[in-house]
Coordinates of C-alpha atoms and ligand atoms in Angstrom, one line a residue:
M21 CA 79.6 130.1 59.9
Q22 CA 81.0 129.9 57.3
S23 CA 79.0 128.7 54.3
K24 CA 79.6 125.9 52.2
I25 CA 77.7 126.3 48.9
P26 CA 80.1 126.7 46.0
H27 CA 81.6 130.0 45.1
V28 CA 83.0 131.6 43.0
V29 CA 84.3 135.2 42.8
S30 CA 84.9 136.9 38.4
V31 CA 87.5 139.5 38.5
A32 CA 86.4 140.8 35.3
G33 CA 85.3 143.7 33.0
S34 CA 81.5 144.1 32.3
D35 CA 80.3 144.7 28.9
S36 CA 76.8 146.9 28.3
G37 CA 76.0 143.9 25.5
G38 CA 75.7 141.6 28.4
G39 CA 77.8 138.4 26.0
A40 CA 80.9 138.0 27.8
G41 CA 82.5 139.5 30.7
I42 CA 80.8 139.8 33.8
Q43 CA 78.2 139.7 32.1
A44 CA 78.6 135.9 31.2
D45 CA 80.4 134.9 34.1
L46 CA 76.9 135.5 36.1
K47 CA 75.4 133.9 33.6
A48 CA 77.6 130.8 33.5
C49 CA 77.6 129.7 37.2
A50 CA 74.1 130.6 37.5
A51 CA 73.3 128.0 34.5
R52 CA 75.7 126.2 36.9
R53 CA 74.0 126.0 39.8
V54 CA 76.4 128.0 41.9
Y55 CA 77.1 131.5 43.9
C56 CA 79.6 134.3 41.7
S57 CA 80.2 137.2 43.0
T58 CA 82.3 140.0 41.5
V59 CA 85.4 142.2 41.4
I60 CA 84.9 144.8 38.6
T61 CA 88.3 145.5 36.5
A62 CA 86.5 148.0 33.7
V63 CA 83.2 149.1 32.4
T64 CA 83.5 148.7 28.5
A65 CA 81.3 150.2 26.6
Q66 CA 80.1 147.1 23.9
N67 CA 77.7 146.0 21.9
T68 CA 77.4 142.9 19.3
C69 CA 79.6 145.9 16.8
G70 CA 82.2 145.5 18.4
V71 CA 84.2 147.5 21.7
Q72 CA 83.3 151.3 22.2
A73 CA 84.7 152.6 25.1
V74 CA 86.6 151.0 27.7
N75 CA 87.2 152.9 31.1
L76 CA 89.3 151.1 33.7
V77 CA 88.1 151.7 37.2
P78 CA 91.2 152.5 39.4
P79 CA 92.6 150.0 40.7
D80 CA 93.4 150.8 44.5
F81 CA 89.2 150.4 44.0
V82 CA 89.3 146.7 41.9
A83 CA 91.2 146.9 45.8
R84 CA 88.4 147.5 47.8
Q85 CA 86.2 145.7 45.6
L86 CA 88.4 142.5 46.2
H87 CA 88.8 143.4 49.9
S88 CA 85.3 143.3 50.2
V89 CA 84.3 139.4 48.8
L90 CA 87.2 137.9 50.0
S91 CA 87.6 139.5 53.9
D92 CA 83.3 138.5 53.7
M93 CA 82.7 135.5 51.9
H94 CA 83.8 131.9 51.5
V95 CA 85.2 132.6 48.0
H96 CA 86.3 129.4 46.7
V97 CA 87.1 129.7 42.7
V98 CA 88.7 132.9 42.1
K99 CA 88.7 133.6 38.0
T100 CA 89.8 136.1 35.9
G101 CA 88.6 137.8 32.7
M102 CA 90.1 141.2 32.0
L103 CA 93.1 142.6 33.3
P104 CA 93.0 145.3 32.0
S105 CA 96.2 147.0 33.4
L106 CA 99.3 145.7 35.1
P107 CA 98.9 147.7 39.2
I108 CA 95.9 145.6 38.5
L109 CA 97.6 142.1 38.2
K110 CA 100.0 143.2 40.4
L111 CA 97.8 143.9 43.3
L112 CA 95.4 141.0 42.6
T113 CA 98.5 138.7 42.9
H114 CA 98.1 140.2 46.8
T115 CA 95.8 140.1 47.9
L116 CA 95.2 136.3 47.1
A117 CA 98.3 135.4 48.6
K118 CA 96.5 136.5 51.9
F119 CA 93.5 135.0 50.7
P120 CA 93.4 131.7 50.5
I121 CA 90.6 129.5 47.5
Q122 CA 90.5 126.4 46.7
A123 CA 91.6 127.1 43.3
L124 CA 92.0 129.8 40.1
V125 CA 90.9 130.0 37.2
V126 CA 92.5 133.0 34.4
D127 CA 91.1 133.7 30.9
P128 CA 94.1 135.9 29.8
V129 CA 92.1 138.1 28.2
M130 CA 93.9 140.0 25.8
L131 CA 92.3 141.4 22.7
S132 CA 87.7 141.2 22.3
T133 CA 86.0 138.5 19.9
S134 CA 85.7 141.2 17.3
G135 CA 89.5 142.3 18.3
D136 CA 89.3 145.0 20.6
V137 CA 92.3 145.5 22.7
L138 CA 91.4 144.7 26.6
A139 CA 94.9 145.0 28.0
D140 CA 97.1 146.9 28.0
P141 CA 101.0 145.3 26.2
S142 CA 102.2 145.2 29.9
V143 CA 99.8 143.3 31.2
L144 CA 102.3 140.0 29.1
P145 CA 105.3 140.5 31.5
G146 CA 102.4 140.7 34.8
F147 CA 100.8 137.6 32.9
K148 CA 104.0 135.1 33.1
H149 CA 106.3 136.0 35.8
Q150 CA 102.9 137.0 38.8
L151 CA 100.0 135.0 37.5
L152 CA 100.6 132.0 35.5
P153 CA 103.1 130.5 38.6
I154 CA 100.3 130.6 40.9
T155 CA 97.6 129.5 38.5
D156 CA 95.7 126.1 38.9
I157 CA 94.5 126.3 35.3
V158 CA 94.9 129.0 32.6
T159 CA 92.5 129.2 29.9
P160 CA 94.1 130.9 26.2
N161 CA 93.2 130.6 22.5
L162 CA 95.2 130.9 19.6
K163 CA 96.0 134.7 20.1
E164 CA 96.6 134.6 23.6
A165 CA 98.6 131.6 24.1
S166 CA 101.0 132.7 21.2
A167 CA 101.3 136.3 22.6
L168 CA 102.4 134.3 25.3
L169 CA 104.4 132.7 23.5
G170 CA 106.1 135.8 22.3
G171 CA 104.4 135.5 18.7
L172 CA 105.2 132.0 18.1
P173 CA 103.2 130.8 15.3
L174 CA 100.5 128.7 16.3
H175 CA 98.5 126.0 13.6
S176 CA 97.5 123.7 14.0
V177 CA 97.1 120.3 16.5
S178 CA 100.2 119.6 17.4
D179 CA 101.4 123.5 17.5
M180 CA 98.3 124.1 19.8
R181 CA 100.3 120.8 22.0
T182 CA 103.3 122.9 21.9
A183 CA 102.1 125.9 23.2
A184 CA 100.6 123.7 26.1
K185 CA 103.9 122.8 27.1
L186 CA 106.0 125.9 26.4
I187 CA 103.1 127.5 28.7
H188 CA 103.2 124.8 31.3
D189 CA 106.7 125.7 32.1
L190 CA 105.2 129.2 33.6
G191 CA 103.7 127.9 36.1
P192 CA 100.3 127.2 35.9
R193 CA 99.4 123.1 36.9
N194 CA 97.2 123.1 33.9
V195 CA 96.8 124.2 30.6
L196 CA 93.8 124.4 27.6
V197 CA 94.5 125.8 24.4
K198 CA 91.3 126.3 23.3
G199 CA 91.2 126.0 19.4
G200 CA 88.1 127.8 18.5
H201 CA 89.8 129.3 15.9
L202 CA 92.1 127.7 14.4
L203 CA 90.5 127.3 10.5
D204 CA 89.0 124.5 8.4
S205 CA 88.2 122.2 11.2
L206 CA 84.8 120.4 11.1
Y207 CA 85.2 119.9 15.0
S208 CA 86.4 122.3 17.3
I209 CA 89.5 120.7 18.7
D210 CA 91.1 122.7 22.3
V211 CA 94.4 120.9 24.1
F212 CA 94.5 120.4 27.5
F213 CA 97.7 119.6 29.8
D214 CA 97.7 118.4 33.3
G215 CA 102.0 118.5 33.0
Q216 CA 102.0 114.7 32.2
Q217 CA 99.4 113.7 29.3
F218 CA 98.0 115.5 26.5
Y219 CA 93.8 115.3 25.8
E220 CA 92.4 116.1 22.6
L221 CA 88.9 117.7 23.9
S222 CA 87.1 116.9 20.1
S223 CA 83.5 118.6 19.9
P224 CA 81.5 119.2 16.5
R225 CA 81.9 122.8 16.1
V226 CA 78.6 125.3 16.1
N227 CA 77.8 127.2 12.6
T228 CA 76.9 130.3 14.1
R229 CA 77.6 133.9 13.5
N230 CA 76.7 133.9 18.2
T231 CA 80.2 132.9 19.6
H232 CA 80.9 135.9 21.3
G233 CA 81.9 135.1 25.6
T234 CA 81.8 132.0 24.7
G235 CA 85.4 131.9 26.2
C236 CA 84.7 134.0 29.4
T237 CA 81.5 131.4 29.5
L238 CA 84.3 128.1 29.5
A239 CA 85.9 130.0 32.5
S240 CA 83.4 130.9 34.7
C241 CA 82.8 127.2 33.9
I242 CA 85.5 125.5 34.9
A243 CA 85.6 127.6 38.2
A244 CA 81.9 125.9 39.0
E245 CA 82.6 122.8 38.3
L246 CA 85.4 122.9 40.5
A247 CA 83.7 125.4 43.4
K248 CA 81.4 122.1 43.2
G249 CA 84.7 119.3 43.8
S250 CA 85.0 118.2 40.0
S251 CA 88.5 117.6 39.5
M252 CA 90.8 119.8 37.1
L253 CA 90.1 117.3 33.5
S254 CA 85.7 116.8 34.1
A255 CA 85.4 120.4 34.8
V256 CA 86.9 121.0 31.1
K257 CA 85.4 118.8 30.5
T258 CA 81.9 120.0 31.6
A259 CA 81.7 123.3 30.5
K260 CA 83.2 122.1 26.5
H261 CA 79.9 119.7 27.1
F262 CA 77.6 122.7 28.6
I263 CA 79.6 125.1 25.5
E264 CA 78.5 123.2 22.6
T265 CA 74.7 122.7 23.7
A266 CA 74.6 126.1 25.1
L267 CA 76.1 127.2 21.4
D268 CA 74.4 125.0 19.2
Y269 CA 71.1 125.2 20.8
S270 CA 71.2 129.4 20.6
R271 CA 72.8 128.8 16.7
D272 CA 69.2 131.1 15.3
L273 CA 69.1 133.4 18.3
A274 CA 69.2 137.0 16.5
I275 CA 70.5 139.9 19.3
G276 CA 72.0 143.1 18.0
N277 CA 73.5 143.9 15.0
G278 CA 76.7 143.0 14.4
A279 CA 78.4 140.1 13.1
Q280 CA 79.1 138.5 17.0
G281 CA 75.7 138.5 18.7
P282 CA 75.5 136.4 21.9
F283 CA 74.3 133.2 23.1
D284 CA 71.9 131.3 26.0
H285 CA 72.8 130.6 28.4
F286 CA 69.7 129.2 30.2
L287 CA 68.3 127.2 27.1
A288 CA 65.5 129.3 27.5
L289 CA 65.1 132.5 24.4
K290 CA 65.1 130.8 21.7
N291 CA 61.5 130.8 20.9
N292 CA 59.9 133.6 22.4
N293 CA 60.3 135.8 19.5
Q294 CA 58.8 133.7 17.1
S295 CA 55.3 133.7 15.8
S296 CA 54.5 130.5 15.7
C297 CA 54.8 130.2 19.6
R298 CA 52.7 130.2 22.5
Q299 CA 50.7 133.7 23.5
N300 CA 49.8 132.0 26.6
R301 CA 51.4 130.2 29.0
F302 CA 48.3 127.8 29.3
N303 CA 44.0 128.2 29.4
P304 CA 42.3 126.4 30.7
N305 CA 39.6 125.9 27.8
D306 CA 42.7 124.7 25.6
L307 CA 41.4 121.1 27.5
L308 CA 37.8 121.3 25.8
L309 CA 39.0 118.6 23.2
Y310 CA 41.8 116.7 24.5
A311 CA 43.9 114.3 22.3
V312 CA 45.7 111.4 23.2
T313 CA 47.6 108.9 21.2
D314 CA 48.6 105.7 21.1
T315 CA 51.7 103.6 19.4
A316 CA 49.6 100.9 19.2
M317 CA 46.4 101.7 17.6
N318 CA 48.9 104.2 15.2
R319 CA 50.6 100.7 14.4
K320 CA 47.0 98.7 13.7
W321 CA 45.8 101.8 10.8
G322 CA 49.2 102.4 9.7
R323 CA 49.7 105.8 10.8
S324 CA 53.0 107.7 12.1
I325 CA 52.6 109.8 15.2
A326 CA 52.7 113.0 13.3
E327 CA 50.1 111.6 10.6
A328 CA 47.7 111.1 13.7
V329 CA 48.4 113.6 15.6
K330 CA 48.1 116.2 12.3
A331 CA 43.9 114.8 11.6
A332 CA 43.9 115.5 14.8
V333 CA 44.3 118.9 15.0
E334 CA 43.5 119.3 11.7
G335 CA 40.0 117.4 12.8
G336 CA 39.5 120.5 15.8
A337 CA 41.7 118.9 18.7
T338 CA 42.5 121.9 21.5
I339 CA 45.3 120.5 23.3
V340 CA 47.5 116.7 22.6
Q341 CA 48.6 114.7 24.2
L342 CA 51.8 112.3 22.8
R343 CA 51.4 109.1 25.0
E344 CA 53.3 106.4 23.1
K345 CA 54.3 103.6 25.7
D346 CA 56.4 101.4 23.6
A347 CA 58.3 103.7 21.4
E348 CA 62.3 103.8 21.8
T349 CA 63.2 106.8 23.0
Q350 CA 65.4 108.6 20.0
D351 CA 62.5 107.7 17.6
F352 CA 59.7 109.1 20.3
L353 CA 62.3 111.9 20.0
E354 CA 62.0 112.5 16.8
A355 CA 58.6 112.4 16.5
A356 CA 57.2 114.9 18.8
K357 CA 59.3 117.4 17.4
V358 CA 57.4 117.0 14.2
C359 CA 54.4 116.7 16.4
L360 CA 55.3 120.1 18.2
E361 CA 56.2 122.1 14.4
I362 CA 52.4 120.9 13.4
C363 CA 50.9 121.9 16.7
R364 CA 53.0 125.2 16.5
S365 CA 51.2 125.5 12.8
Y366 CA 48.1 126.0 14.8
G367 CA 47.9 127.5 17.4
V368 CA 47.1 123.7 20.0
P369 CA 49.8 123.1 22.6
L370 CA 51.2 119.8 22.6
L371 CA 51.9 118.1 25.9
I372 CA 53.8 115.2 26.5
N373 CA 53.0 112.0 28.6
D374 CA 55.1 110.1 32.0
R375 CA 58.7 111.9 30.0
I376 CA 60.1 114.4 31.7
D377 CA 63.0 114.5 29.2
V378 CA 61.6 114.1 26.0
A379 CA 59.3 117.0 26.5
L380 CA 62.9 119.0 28.0
A381 CA 64.6 117.7 24.3
C382 CA 62.0 119.2 22.5
D383 CA 61.1 121.9 24.3
A384 CA 57.3 121.0 24.3
D385 CA 54.9 123.4 25.2
G386 CA 54.6 120.5 29.4
V387 CA 54.1 117.2 30.7
H388 CA 51.2 114.9 31.1
V389 CA 52.5 112.3 34.8
G390 CA 50.1 110.0 37.0
Q391 CA 50.2 108.9 40.4
S392 CA 52.7 107.0 39.4
D393 CA 55.2 108.9 37.2
M394 CA 57.7 111.8 38.3
P395 CA 56.4 114.2 41.6
A396 CA 54.1 117.4 40.0
R397 CA 56.4 119.3 42.1
L398 CA 59.5 117.2 40.7
A399 CA 58.4 118.0 37.1
R400 CA 57.8 121.6 37.6
T401 CA 61.4 122.2 39.1
L402 CA 62.7 120.5 36.3
L403 CA 60.0 122.2 33.7
G404 CA 60.3 125.7 35.1
P405 CA 57.5 128.1 35.2
E406 CA 56.2 128.2 31.8
K407 CA 55.4 124.8 31.0
I408 CA 51.8 123.1 31.3
I409 CA 52.0 120.3 33.9
G410 CA 49.2 118.1 34.2
V411 CA 48.3 115.2 36.3
S412 CA 46.5 112.2 37.1
C413 CA 43.3 112.2 39.9
K414 CA 41.2 110.1 40.8
T415 CA 40.5 111.3 45.0
A416 CA 40.2 114.4 45.9
E417 CA 43.9 114.1 47.9
Q418 CA 45.2 113.6 45.6
A419 CA 44.0 117.0 43.1
Q420 CA 44.6 119.2 46.3
Q421 CA 48.1 117.6 45.9
A422 CA 48.6 118.2 42.2
W423 CA 47.3 122.3 43.6
I424 CA 49.9 122.3 45.5
D425 CA 51.9 120.7 43.8
G426 CA 51.9 123.7 41.3
A427 CA 50.0 121.3 38.2
D428 CA 47.9 123.6 36.3
Y429 CA 45.4 121.3 35.2
I430 CA 43.8 118.1 36.6
G431 CA 42.5 113.9 33.9
C432 CA 40.3 112.8 36.0
G433 CA 38.8 109.4 35.5
G434 CA 38.3 106.7 34.1
V435 CA 34.7 107.9 34.1
Y436 CA 34.2 104.7 32.3
P437 CA 35.5 102.0 31.9
T438 CA 38.4 101.8 29.2
N439 CA 40.6 98.8 26.7
T440 CA 43.5 102.0 27.0
K441 CA 44.2 101.4 30.2
A442 CA 44.6 98.0 31.3
N443 CA 43.9 97.6 35.4
N444 CA 42.2 101.7 35.4
R445 CA 40.1 101.8 38.2
T446 CA 36.3 103.4 37.3
I447 CA 35.8 106.0 39.4
G448 CA 31.9 107.1 36.9
L449 CA 30.3 110.0 36.7
D450 CA 29.6 111.0 40.7
G451 CA 33.4 110.1 41.4
L452 CA 33.8 113.0 38.7
K453 CA 31.9 114.9 40.1
E454 CA 33.0 114.8 44.2
V455 CA 36.8 115.0 42.3
C456 CA 35.7 118.0 40.8
Q457 CA 33.4 120.2 42.3
T458 CA 36.9 120.1 45.8
S459 CA 39.3 120.2 42.9
K460 CA 40.8 123.4 42.8
L461 CA 42.6 123.0 38.9
P462 CA 40.5 122.7 36.1
V463 CA 39.5 118.8 35.1
V464 CA 40.4 116.8 31.5
A465 CA 37.5 113.9 32.4
I466 CA 39.5 110.2 30.9
G467 CA 38.4 106.9 29.9
G468 CA 35.4 105.7 28.1
I469 CA 34.7 108.5 26.8
D470 CA 32.7 108.8 23.3
L471 CA 30.6 110.1 21.1
S472 CA 27.3 107.7 22.6
N473 CA 28.6 109.5 26.1
A474 CA 30.0 112.8 26.0
R475 CA 27.6 114.7 26.8
E476 CA 27.1 113.8 29.7
V477 CA 30.1 114.3 30.5
M478 CA 30.2 117.7 30.6
E479 CA 27.1 117.8 31.9
I480 CA 27.5 116.9 35.4
G481 CA 26.6 120.4 35.8
V482 CA 30.5 121.8 37.6
P483 CA 32.3 124.7 36.3
N484 CA 35.7 123.7 36.3
L485 CA 34.8 120.5 34.0
K486 CA 36.4 122.0 30.7
G487 CA 37.1 119.3 29.0
V488 CA 37.4 115.6 27.5
A489 CA 40.4 113.2 26.4
A490 CA 40.0 110.4 24.5
V491 CA 42.4 108.0 22.9
S492 CA 40.1 105.1 21.8
A493 CA 37.2 107.2 20.1
L494 CA 39.6 109.4 18.0
F495 CA 42.6 106.8 16.7
D496 CA 41.2 103.6 17.0
R497 CA 38.6 104.3 14.0
G498 CA 39.0 104.7 10.4
C499 CA 39.5 108.6 9.9
I500 CA 40.4 110.9 12.9
L501 CA 39.9 113.7 11.6
T502 CA 36.2 113.4 10.7
E503 CA 36.0 111.7 14.4
T504 CA 37.2 114.5 16.0
R505 CA 35.6 116.9 14.4
S506 CA 32.1 115.0 15.5
L507 CA 33.0 114.6 19.0
L508 CA 34.0 118.5 19.3
A509 CA 30.4 119.1 18.1
L510 CA 29.4 117.6 20.4
V511 CA 31.3 119.1 24.0
G512 CA 31.4 122.8 21.5
Q513 CA 28.0 122.4 21.9
H514 CA 28.0 122.6 26.1
Ligands
LIG604 C1 44.6 114.0 30.1 C2 45.4 112.4 31.2 N1 44.4 112.3 32.2 C3 44.6 111.6 32.6 C4 46.1 110.4 32.2 C5 46.5 108.9 33.3 O1 48.2 109.3 33.0 P1 48.3 107.8 33.8 O2 47.4 107.9 35.4 O3 50.3 108.2 34.1 O4 48.8 107.1 33.2 P2 49.6 106.8 31.3 O5 48.8 107.6 30.2 O6 51.0 106.9 31.6 O7 48.9 105.3 31.3 C6 46.3 110.6 31.2 N2 48.0 109.9 30.4 N3 46.9 112.2 30.2
3NM605 C1 45.1 107.0 29.9 C2 44.2 106.6 30.4 N1 44.2 107.5 31.7 C3 42.9 107.5 32.5 C4 43.1 108.0 33.5 O1 41.4 107.1 34.0 O2 43.4 108.2 34.2 S1 41.9 105.9 31.4 C5 42.8 106.7 30.5 C6 42.5 105.3 28.7 C7 41.6 106.0 28.7 O3 41.7 105.9 26.8 P1 40.4 106.0 26.3 O4 39.7 106.8 25.3 O5 40.6 105.6 24.6 O6 39.0 104.9 26.6
MG606 MG1 52.0 108.0 33.8

């Protein structure tokens, strides 16, 4: 049976530095959740300084790879990158005539970003007369567009429109002329032409050295979106947005010593080499004194969220949760970013209550979800294996489910009546004990816990009760720092 999985074949060169070529194509397709197989046309020795050597794969072996993939797998889209010689380009066009595909995306790679030559000049007529007439979209940058048009100078968006039209006349159904190299612009403007209409696609220019592989990635993203069934314009817009996001995320990434670095397709590397990053993913002992913020209490006492969080971590809170029920998303996100910096500087994990989107956007250390929030299983899928996930549980069954769903800890309460959470059922110390005894996960107790009762909570004598969580006992008080210190002293003695 033929596979329904969206499938792109990348026909391109290998970049030993991992930023461009086949390596970029594989990462781009994986990031867009599309399967990618590969046909390698050349092996380059390159890094962030430039291309040191190129070794062409013999044309008959490129043909063997193409045949292996296309004769066996159900391929939706072929995307080409480095086609270093005319024989390789020719055998590609001949092979494509035998295997029908949904779309052909051509990135007419001729020079590397460092200016090194990646294709023999004889390839140029091959592009014009053989490949472009069967192409669904071609994605030249300014230099490549100029080369395809016999050296036509391109200096403005108006020139790009002219180029898009002239390249369209060579046969491809759609043309995207990339203006990334256009000088003196705060925006990166690309011109898309579908043979009828021009579209100027603009995104803010990201000021970073880490742009190596953007051309390959853009073309692969377009291919991936087409393989999923997108229209051409929508695929191009999605791909451009993906690049913008990845470049912005990776603007400070430090890989290699050369002028042009790679970027991170998975938006996951940024903090790994920063000293402020938490070293361990989750330590159950961090639950010892768990501070949970409250919008209304901060408003009542005239404090910002950041001021409240700073006081709590200075007082010794071992983990912090931002529980901002009334905050506007944008305000919440901005506050979360500031709080994250504070918490990281103290080595204290910061979790977000309910809002997976906010946690993802600010790269918080994790989330806390309740029984009627986003299911923990889904939160785990969205946040990945490294983030901390806590789940509210009142029963042994819920605790068992939280464990199955991949949570890291459970919050169990209300141990005592509370005014902080409306209509919250109180389970008492007995209820807490019962859940702790059956839970495979570490537990933090919550609900009505303060200086008067924290010790008896900790003394229920169940090893996986790791600490207490408090809202009003810390944040509905005149001095958060003093209250936090006092509560820590009580639970810490245990
Ligand atoms: C540590 C901890 N335990 C329990 C809760 C309650 O979460 P939930 O049931 O989702 O209720 P809300 O906090 O969202 O009102 C918690 N926040 N933290
Ligand atoms: C947020 C929350 N969750 C609870 C639960 O039982 O799951 S009790 C609660 C409120 C805790 O606030 P305070 O420390 O002021 O009583
Ligand atoms: Mg909730």
